[in-house]
Amino acid sequence: CRNLYIESSCLLRLCLFIAGSYIARRSNFSLEFLKGWANYEGRLPKSFHGRDNGAIHMWLVEQLRPTPMMLDRCKKIWNTSTDYGTLSQFTVCCRELLKAAQLQHIAILEKGKGWARDGWLTNSHWNPSSDFMFHARKEADKKQYKNNDIGKLSGDSYFPWFDTLRTPLNLQNCRNETLRWDHDSNLIVPSSAIFRRLNDWRREVKRDYSRILNHIINEKYG
């Protein structure tokens, strides 16, 4: 990820689309962009809106200033979202608008090119040479793994996770730069296994994207 820090034309980097992990250069553009995103809290529709992740999709699209017809279609889908399935239609709609866009000062990293990923994609298994940061780890979704979970890279989706540390995390110790984490070796697997599992997910997501896009094209929204 070293190039992320030295490309002078890029003021903001986003993993696709991990709303909780981004790199921003200190600049007026970055500050205004982030404030606009934060202020979207007061503009969220009364639907299954996806919180900050839904907001970043619409905020990015609004920066493109697309034609009213294109923008209205995405907004109508968002305003009527009821679950993750219908919310996916909204995100696909936005991403289609972003695909051919030239977002000045913003770079969106493709899958597999970022620095963070959801741990549940590999049932919380990882490898220190290929993983850097996990996303989507809320305490409410934390589970204790069982013996039959060890080495099993497929598991429940959205968003259960296992603690990869043997010793509970003490935030007070994070300032200690010499601290060595006590990782649970039961959840460490070869990088090749991680990449196979992630590639399986990538193919599945690509199929779903095409299916959802076809639905959007053929569906009429109000």
PDB file of C-alpha atoms in Angstrom:
ATOM      1  CA  CYS A   1       0.000   0.000   0.000  1.00  0.00           C
ATOM      2  CA  ARG A   2       3.021   2.313  -0.069  1.00  0.00           C
ATOM      3  CA  ASN A   3       1.875   4.049  -3.255  1.00  0.00           C
ATOM      4  CA  LEU A   4      -1.265   5.201  -1.463  1.00  0.00           C
ATOM      5  CA  TYR A   5       0.735   7.762   0.461  1.00  0.00           C
ATOM      6  CA  ILE A   6       2.843   9.279  -2.301  1.00  0.00           C
ATOM      7  CA  GLU A   7       0.446   9.872  -5.193  1.00  0.00           C
ATOM      8  CA  SER A   8       0.144  13.650  -5.092  1.00  0.00           C
ATOM      9  CA  SER A   9      -3.032  13.911  -7.182  1.00  0.00           C
ATOM     10  CA  CYS A  10      -5.051  11.751  -4.787  1.00  0.00           C
ATOM     11  CA  LEU A  11      -6.408  13.382  -1.652  1.00  0.00           C
ATOM     12  CA  LEU A  12      -8.722  10.607  -0.505  1.00  0.00           C
ATOM     13  CA  ARG A  13      -8.549   6.805  -0.789  1.00  0.00           C
ATOM     14  CA  LEU A  14     -11.471   4.489  -0.130  1.00  0.00           C
ATOM     15  CA  CYS A  15     -11.500   0.711   0.054  1.00  0.00           C
ATOM     16  CA  LEU A  16     -14.457  -0.515  -2.024  1.00  0.00           C
ATOM     17  CA  PHE A  17     -16.626   0.245   0.010  1.00  0.00           C
ATOM     18  CA  ILE A  18     -15.460  -0.069   3.597  1.00  0.00           C
ATOM     19  CA  ALA A  19     -16.906   3.046   5.148  1.00  0.00           C
ATOM     20  CA  GLY A  20     -14.818   2.676   8.297  1.00  0.00           C
ATOM     21  CA  SER A  21     -11.399   2.573   6.638  1.00  0.00           C
ATOM     22  CA  TYR A  22     -10.021   5.268   4.375  1.00  0.00           C
ATOM     23  CA  ILE A  23      -6.906   7.380   3.967  1.00  0.00           C
ATOM     24  CA  ALA A  24      -7.291  11.136   3.522  1.00  0.00           C
ATOM     25  CA  ARG A  25      -4.613  13.728   2.869  1.00  0.00           C
ATOM     26  CA  ARG A  26      -5.026  16.790   5.075  1.00  0.00           C
ATOM     27  CA  SER A  27      -6.556  19.316   2.676  1.00  0.00           C
ATOM     28  CA  ASN A  28      -9.609  21.523   2.264  1.00  0.00           C
ATOM     29  CA  PHE A  29     -11.053  19.061  -0.244  1.00  0.00           C
ATOM     30  CA  SER A  30     -10.753  16.124   2.164  1.00  0.00           C
ATOM     31  CA  LEU A  31     -12.237  18.097   5.062  1.00  0.00           C
ATOM     32  CA  GLU A  32     -15.219  19.271   3.003  1.00  0.00           C
ATOM     33  CA  PHE A  33     -15.792  15.802   1.571  1.00  0.00           C
ATOM     34  CA  LEU A  34     -15.721  14.140   4.995  1.00  0.00           C
ATOM     35  CA  LYS A  35     -17.985  16.811   6.517  1.00  0.00           C
ATOM     36  CA  GLY A  36     -20.473  16.333   3.692  1.00  0.00           C
ATOM     37  CA  TRP A  37     -20.460  12.586   4.301  1.00  0.00           C
ATOM     38  CA  ALA A  38     -20.881  13.052   8.079  1.00  0.00           C
ATOM     39  CA  ASN A  39     -23.741  15.508   7.573  1.00  0.00           C
ATOM     40  CA  TYR A  40     -25.569  12.898   5.505  1.00  0.00           C
ATOM     41  CA  GLU A  41     -26.744  11.478   8.830  1.00  0.00           C
ATOM     42  CA  GLY A  42     -29.495  14.078   8.743  1.00  0.00           C
ATOM     43  CA  ARG A  43     -30.448  13.198   5.155  1.00  0.00           C
ATOM     44  CA  LEU A  44     -30.790   9.421   5.438  1.00  0.00           C
ATOM     45  CA  PRO A  45     -34.104   8.089   4.083  1.00  0.00           C
ATOM     46  CA  LYS A  46     -36.611   6.322   6.322  1.00  0.00           C
ATOM     47  CA  SER A  47     -35.738   2.946   4.884  1.00  0.00           C
ATOM     48  CA  PHE A  48     -33.160   0.180   5.286  1.00  0.00           C
ATOM     49  CA  HIS A  49     -30.508   2.725   4.310  1.00  0.00           C
ATOM     50  CA  GLY A  50     -27.249   1.018   5.257  1.00  0.00           C
ATOM     51  CA  ARG A  51     -26.149   3.833   7.575  1.00  0.00           C
ATOM     52  CA  ASP A  52     -22.680   5.258   6.787  1.00  0.00           C
ATOM     53  CA  ASN A  53     -22.090   2.766   3.967  1.00  0.00           C
ATOM     54  CA  GLY A  54     -25.299   3.727   2.197  1.00  0.00           C
ATOM     55  CA  ALA A  55     -24.498   7.396   2.735  1.00  0.00           C
ATOM     56  CA  ILE A  56     -21.014   7.185   1.185  1.00  0.00           C
ATOM     57  CA  HIS A  57     -22.472   5.635  -1.978  1.00  0.00           C
ATOM     58  CA  MET A  58     -24.998   8.437  -2.464  1.00  0.00           C
ATOM     59  CA  TRP A  59     -22.566  11.162  -1.408  1.00  0.00           C
ATOM     60  CA  LEU A  60     -20.030   9.979  -3.989  1.00  0.00           C
ATOM     61  CA  VAL A  61     -22.692   9.825  -6.699  1.00  0.00           C
ATOM     62  CA  GLU A  62     -23.843  13.348  -5.868  1.00  0.00           C
ATOM     63  CA  GLN A  63     -20.296  14.612  -6.427  1.00  0.00           C
ATOM     64  CA  LEU A  64     -20.595  13.438 -10.055  1.00  0.00           C
ATOM     65  CA  ARG A  65     -23.666  15.584 -10.668  1.00  0.00           C
ATOM     66  CA  PRO A  66     -25.302  12.960 -12.904  1.00  0.00           C
ATOM     67  CA  THR A  67     -28.450  13.661 -14.899  1.00  0.00           C
ATOM     68  CA  PRO A  68     -31.568  13.943 -12.695  1.00  0.00           C
ATOM     69  CA  MET A  69     -33.023  10.786 -14.254  1.00  0.00           C
ATOM     70  CA  MET A  70     -29.977   8.676 -13.352  1.00  0.00           C
ATOM     71  CA  LEU A  71     -29.772  10.101  -9.835  1.00  0.00           C
ATOM     72  CA  ASP A  72     -33.514   9.714  -9.227  1.00  0.00           C
ATOM     73  CA  ARG A  73     -33.433   6.014 -10.083  1.00  0.00           C
ATOM     74  CA  CYS A  74     -30.775   5.302  -7.444  1.00  0.00           C
ATOM     75  CA  LYS A  75     -32.571   7.492  -4.893  1.00  0.00           C
ATOM     76  CA  LYS A  76     -35.911   5.750  -5.463  1.00  0.00           C
ATOM     77  CA  ILE A  77     -34.310   2.354  -4.910  1.00  0.00           C
ATOM     78  CA  TRP A  78     -32.657   3.639  -1.721  1.00  0.00           C
ATOM     79  CA  ASN A  79     -35.857   5.230  -0.414  1.00  0.00           C
ATOM     80  CA  THR A  80     -37.704   1.907  -0.688  1.00  0.00           C
ATOM     81  CA  SER A  81     -34.972  -0.456   0.567  1.00  0.00           C
ATOM     82  CA  THR A  82     -36.240  -2.932   3.157  1.00  0.00           C
ATOM     83  CA  ASP A  83     -33.339  -5.370   3.648  1.00  0.00           C
ATOM     84  CA  TYR A  84     -29.808  -6.203   2.471  1.00  0.00           C
ATOM     85  CA  GLY A  85     -31.202  -7.616  -0.770  1.00  0.00           C
ATOM     86  CA  THR A  86     -32.950  -4.416  -1.818  1.00  0.00           C
ATOM     87  CA  LEU A  87     -30.099  -2.305  -0.431  1.00  0.00           C
ATOM     88  CA  SER A  88     -27.789  -4.200  -2.802  1.00  0.00           C
ATOM     89  CA  GLN A  89     -29.858  -2.875  -5.709  1.00  0.00           C
ATOM     90  CA  PHE A  90     -29.111   0.657  -4.520  1.00  0.00           C
ATOM     91  CA  THR A  91     -25.353   0.060  -4.195  1.00  0.00           C
ATOM     92  CA  VAL A  92     -25.187  -1.556  -7.643  1.00  0.00           C
ATOM     93  CA  CYS A  93     -27.079   1.411  -9.104  1.00  0.00           C
ATOM     94  CA  CYS A  94     -24.558   3.815  -7.557  1.00  0.00           C
ATOM     95  CA  ARG A  95     -21.545   1.780  -8.625  1.00  0.00           C
ATOM     96  CA  GLU A  96     -22.729   1.722 -12.217  1.00  0.00           C
ATOM     97  CA  LEU A  97     -22.696   5.528 -12.173  1.00  0.00           C
ATOM     98  CA  LEU A  98     -19.255   5.545 -10.550  1.00  0.00           C
ATOM     99  CA  LYS A  99     -17.715   3.016 -12.946  1.00  0.00           C
ATOM    100  CA  ALA A 100     -17.053   5.433 -15.788  1.00  0.00           C
ATOM    101  CA  ALA A 101     -16.638   8.469 -13.566  1.00  0.00           C
ATOM    102  CA  GLN A 102     -13.521  10.552 -13.201  1.00  0.00           C
ATOM    103  CA  LEU A 103     -13.640  11.397  -9.517  1.00  0.00           C
ATOM    104  CA  GLN A 104     -11.122  14.189  -9.090  1.00  0.00           C
ATOM    105  CA  HIS A 105      -8.887  13.717  -6.044  1.00  0.00           C
ATOM    106  CA  ILE A 106     -10.630  10.449  -5.059  1.00  0.00           C
ATOM    107  CA  ALA A 107      -9.427   6.901  -5.690  1.00  0.00           C
ATOM    108  CA  ILE A 108     -11.622   3.860  -5.022  1.00  0.00           C
ATOM    109  CA  LEU A 109      -9.620   0.663  -4.614  1.00  0.00           C
ATOM    110  CA  GLU A 110     -10.888  -2.529  -6.219  1.00  0.00           C
ATOM    111  CA  LYS A 111     -11.513  -5.734  -4.308  1.00  0.00           C
ATOM    112  CA  GLY A 112      -8.219  -7.339  -3.367  1.00  0.00           C
ATOM    113  CA  LYS A 113      -6.296  -4.063  -3.698  1.00  0.00           C
ATOM    114  CA  GLY A 114      -7.107  -2.515  -0.326  1.00  0.00           C
ATOM    115  CA  TRP A 115      -5.686  -2.920   3.165  1.00  0.00           C
ATOM    116  CA  ALA A 116      -8.782  -4.195   4.998  1.00  0.00           C
ATOM    117  CA  ARG A 117     -11.430  -6.880   4.556  1.00  0.00           C
ATOM    118  CA  ASP A 118     -14.292  -8.494   6.446  1.00  0.00           C
ATOM    119  CA  GLY A 119     -13.048 -11.363   8.587  1.00  0.00           C
ATOM    120  CA  TRP A 120     -16.235 -13.400   8.169  1.00  0.00           C
ATOM    121  CA  LEU A 121     -15.368 -13.907   4.484  1.00  0.00           C
ATOM    122  CA  THR A 122     -12.894 -16.578   5.624  1.00  0.00           C
ATOM    123  CA  ASN A 123     -14.624 -17.531   8.885  1.00  0.00           C
ATOM    124  CA  SER A 124     -12.078 -15.358  10.767  1.00  0.00           C
ATOM    125  CA  HIS A 125      -9.117 -17.345   9.428  1.00  0.00           C
ATOM    126  CA  TRP A 126      -6.172 -15.293   8.210  1.00  0.00           C
ATOM    127  CA  ASN A 127      -2.485 -15.187   7.379  1.00  0.00           C
ATOM    128  CA  PRO A 128      -0.017 -12.520   8.576  1.00  0.00           C
ATOM    129  CA  SER A 129       1.685 -12.291   5.174  1.00  0.00           C
ATOM    130  CA  SER A 130      -1.522 -11.544   3.239  1.00  0.00           C
ATOM    131  CA  ASP A 131      -3.798  -9.814   5.768  1.00  0.00           C
ATOM    132  CA  PHE A 132      -3.315  -6.410   7.352  1.00  0.00           C
ATOM    133  CA  MET A 133      -6.607  -5.281   8.871  1.00  0.00           C
ATOM    134  CA  PHE A 134     -10.054  -6.741   9.584  1.00  0.00           C
ATOM    135  CA  HIS A 135     -13.294  -4.794   9.207  1.00  0.00           C
ATOM    136  CA  ALA A 136     -16.859  -5.504  10.454  1.00  0.00           C
ATOM    137  CA  ARG A 137     -15.989  -6.583  13.989  1.00  0.00           C
ATOM    138  CA  LYS A 138     -18.743  -5.450  16.307  1.00  0.00           C
ATOM    139  CA  GLU A 139     -18.845  -6.947  19.797  1.00  0.00           C
ATOM    140  CA  ALA A 140     -22.498  -7.906  19.273  1.00  0.00           C
ATOM    141  CA  ASP A 141     -21.441 -10.255  16.435  1.00  0.00           C
ATOM    142  CA  LYS A 142     -18.527 -11.866  18.284  1.00  0.00           C
ATOM    143  CA  LYS A 143     -18.701 -15.669  18.660  1.00  0.00           C
ATOM    144  CA  GLN A 144     -16.629 -18.385  20.285  1.00  0.00           C
ATOM    145  CA  TYR A 145     -15.351 -20.893  17.760  1.00  0.00           C
ATOM    146  CA  LYS A 146     -15.772 -24.640  18.197  1.00  0.00           C
ATOM    147  CA  ASN A 147     -13.375 -27.425  17.291  1.00  0.00           C
ATOM    148  CA  ASN A 148     -15.159 -28.094  13.999  1.00  0.00           C
ATOM    149  CA  ASP A 149     -14.657 -24.429  13.000  1.00  0.00           C
ATOM    150  CA  ILE A 150     -10.858 -24.742  13.026  1.00  0.00           C
ATOM    151  CA  GLY A 151      -9.500 -24.768   9.484  1.00  0.00           C
ATOM    152  CA  LYS A 152     -12.982 -24.259   8.016  1.00  0.00           C
ATOM    153  CA  LEU A 153     -12.957 -21.126   5.870  1.00  0.00           C
ATOM    154  CA  SER A 154     -16.682 -21.158   5.103  1.00  0.00           C
ATOM    155  CA  GLY A 155     -19.093 -20.095   7.812  1.00  0.00           C
ATOM    156  CA  ASP A 156     -22.057 -17.899   8.609  1.00  0.00           C
ATOM    157  CA  SER A 157     -22.265 -14.645   6.651  1.00  0.00           C
ATOM    158  CA  TYR A 158     -22.975 -11.076   7.808  1.00  0.00           C
ATOM    159  CA  PHE A 159     -21.184 -10.650  10.268  1.00  0.00           C
ATOM    160  CA  PRO A 160     -20.131 -13.217  12.917  1.00  0.00           C
ATOM    161  CA  TRP A 161     -16.452 -13.333  13.828  1.00  0.00           C
ATOM    162  CA  PHE A 162     -14.034 -15.135  16.120  1.00  0.00           C
ATOM    163  CA  ASP A 163     -11.344 -13.414  18.159  1.00  0.00           C
ATOM    164  CA  THR A 164      -7.975 -14.076  16.535  1.00  0.00           C
ATOM    165  CA  LEU A 165      -6.121 -13.254  19.770  1.00  0.00           C
ATOM    166  CA  ARG A 166      -5.570 -15.720  22.601  1.00  0.00           C
ATOM    167  CA  THR A 167      -5.159 -12.888  25.106  1.00  0.00           C
ATOM    168  CA  PRO A 168      -8.025 -10.369  25.413  1.00  0.00           C
ATOM    169  CA  LEU A 169      -7.249  -6.993  23.871  1.00  0.00           C
ATOM    170  CA  ASN A 170      -6.374  -4.237  26.343  1.00  0.00           C
ATOM    171  CA  LEU A 171      -6.613  -0.860  24.629  1.00  0.00           C
ATOM    172  CA  GLN A 172      -4.263   0.663  27.196  1.00  0.00           C
ATOM    173  CA  ASN A 173      -1.468  -1.495  25.766  1.00  0.00           C
ATOM    174  CA  CYS A 174      -1.867  -0.147  22.230  1.00  0.00           C
ATOM    175  CA  ARG A 175       0.552   2.712  22.961  1.00  0.00           C
ATOM    176  CA  ASN A 176       3.309   0.172  23.607  1.00  0.00           C
ATOM    177  CA  GLU A 177       5.123  -0.130  20.280  1.00  0.00           C
ATOM    178  CA  THR A 178       7.043  -3.202  21.490  1.00  0.00           C
ATOM    179  CA  LEU A 179       3.886  -5.121  22.360  1.00  0.00           C
ATOM    180  CA  ARG A 180       3.657  -8.528  20.698  1.00  0.00           C
ATOM    181  CA  TRP A 181       0.142  -9.776  20.016  1.00  0.00           C
ATOM    182  CA  ASP A 182      -0.697 -13.263  21.238  1.00  0.00           C
ATOM    183  CA  HIS A 183      -2.361 -14.622  18.085  1.00  0.00           C
ATOM    184  CA  ASP A 184      -4.469 -17.774  18.113  1.00  0.00           C
ATOM    185  CA  SER A 185      -2.618 -20.158  15.792  1.00  0.00           C
ATOM    186  CA  ASN A 186      -5.785 -22.220  15.262  1.00  0.00           C
ATOM    187  CA  LEU A 187      -7.111 -19.469  12.981  1.00  0.00           C
ATOM    188  CA  ILE A 188      -3.937 -18.971  10.926  1.00  0.00           C
ATOM    189  CA  VAL A 189      -3.936 -20.805   7.588  1.00  0.00           C
ATOM    190  CA  PRO A 190      -1.753 -20.647   4.436  1.00  0.00           C
ATOM    191  CA  SER A 191      -2.170 -17.571   2.226  1.00  0.00           C
ATOM    192  CA  SER A 192      -3.070 -19.847  -0.682  1.00  0.00           C
ATOM    193  CA  ALA A 193      -6.148 -21.049   1.215  1.00  0.00           C
ATOM    194  CA  ILE A 194      -7.156 -17.461   2.002  1.00  0.00           C
ATOM    195  CA  PHE A 195      -6.861 -16.392  -1.643  1.00  0.00           C
ATOM    196  CA  ARG A 196      -8.843 -19.419  -2.879  1.00  0.00           C
ATOM    197  CA  ARG A 197     -11.684 -18.586  -0.535  1.00  0.00           C
ATOM    198  CA  LEU A 198     -11.648 -14.881  -1.414  1.00  0.00           C
ATOM    199  CA  ASN A 199     -11.599 -15.677  -5.132  1.00  0.00           C
ATOM    200  CA  ASP A 200     -14.662 -17.882  -4.628  1.00  0.00           C
ATOM    201  CA  TRP A 201     -16.381 -14.926  -2.965  1.00  0.00           C
ATOM    202  CA  ARG A 202     -15.292 -12.604  -5.757  1.00  0.00           C
ATOM    203  CA  ARG A 203     -16.881 -14.860  -8.402  1.00  0.00           C
ATOM    204  CA  GLU A 204     -20.081 -15.114  -6.380  1.00  0.00           C
ATOM    205  CA  VAL A 205     -20.256 -11.339  -5.930  1.00  0.00           C
ATOM    206  CA  LYS A 206     -19.684 -10.828  -9.663  1.00  0.00           C
ATOM    207  CA  ARG A 207     -22.581 -13.171 -10.496  1.00  0.00           C
ATOM    208  CA  ASP A 208     -24.840 -11.407  -8.009  1.00  0.00           C
ATOM    209  CA  TYR A 209     -23.832  -8.006  -9.384  1.00  0.00           C
ATOM    210  CA  SER A 210     -24.823  -9.016 -12.929  1.00  0.00           C
ATOM    211  CA  ARG A 211     -28.119 -10.463 -11.718  1.00  0.00           C
ATOM    212  CA  ILE A 212     -28.974  -7.348  -9.704  1.00  0.00           C
ATOM    213  CA  LEU A 213     -27.972  -5.031 -12.550  1.00  0.00           C
ATOM    214  CA  ASN A 214     -30.272  -6.880 -14.957  1.00  0.00           C
ATOM    215  CA  HIS A 215     -33.085  -6.532 -12.430  1.00  0.00           C
ATOM    216  CA  ILE A 216     -32.487  -2.774 -12.132  1.00  0.00           C
ATOM    217  CA  ILE A 217     -32.460  -2.331 -15.909  1.00  0.00           C
ATOM    218  CA  ASN A 218     -35.739  -4.208 -16.331  1.00  0.00           C
ATOM    219  CA  GLU A 219     -37.505  -2.856 -13.254  1.00  0.00           C
ATOM    220  CA  LYS A 220     -39.527   0.341 -13.189  1.00  0.00           C
ATOM    221  CA  TYR A 221     -39.272   2.511 -10.094  1.00  0.00           C
ATOM    222  CA  GLY A 222     -42.207   4.778  -9.432  1.00  0.00           C
TER     223      GLY A 222
END
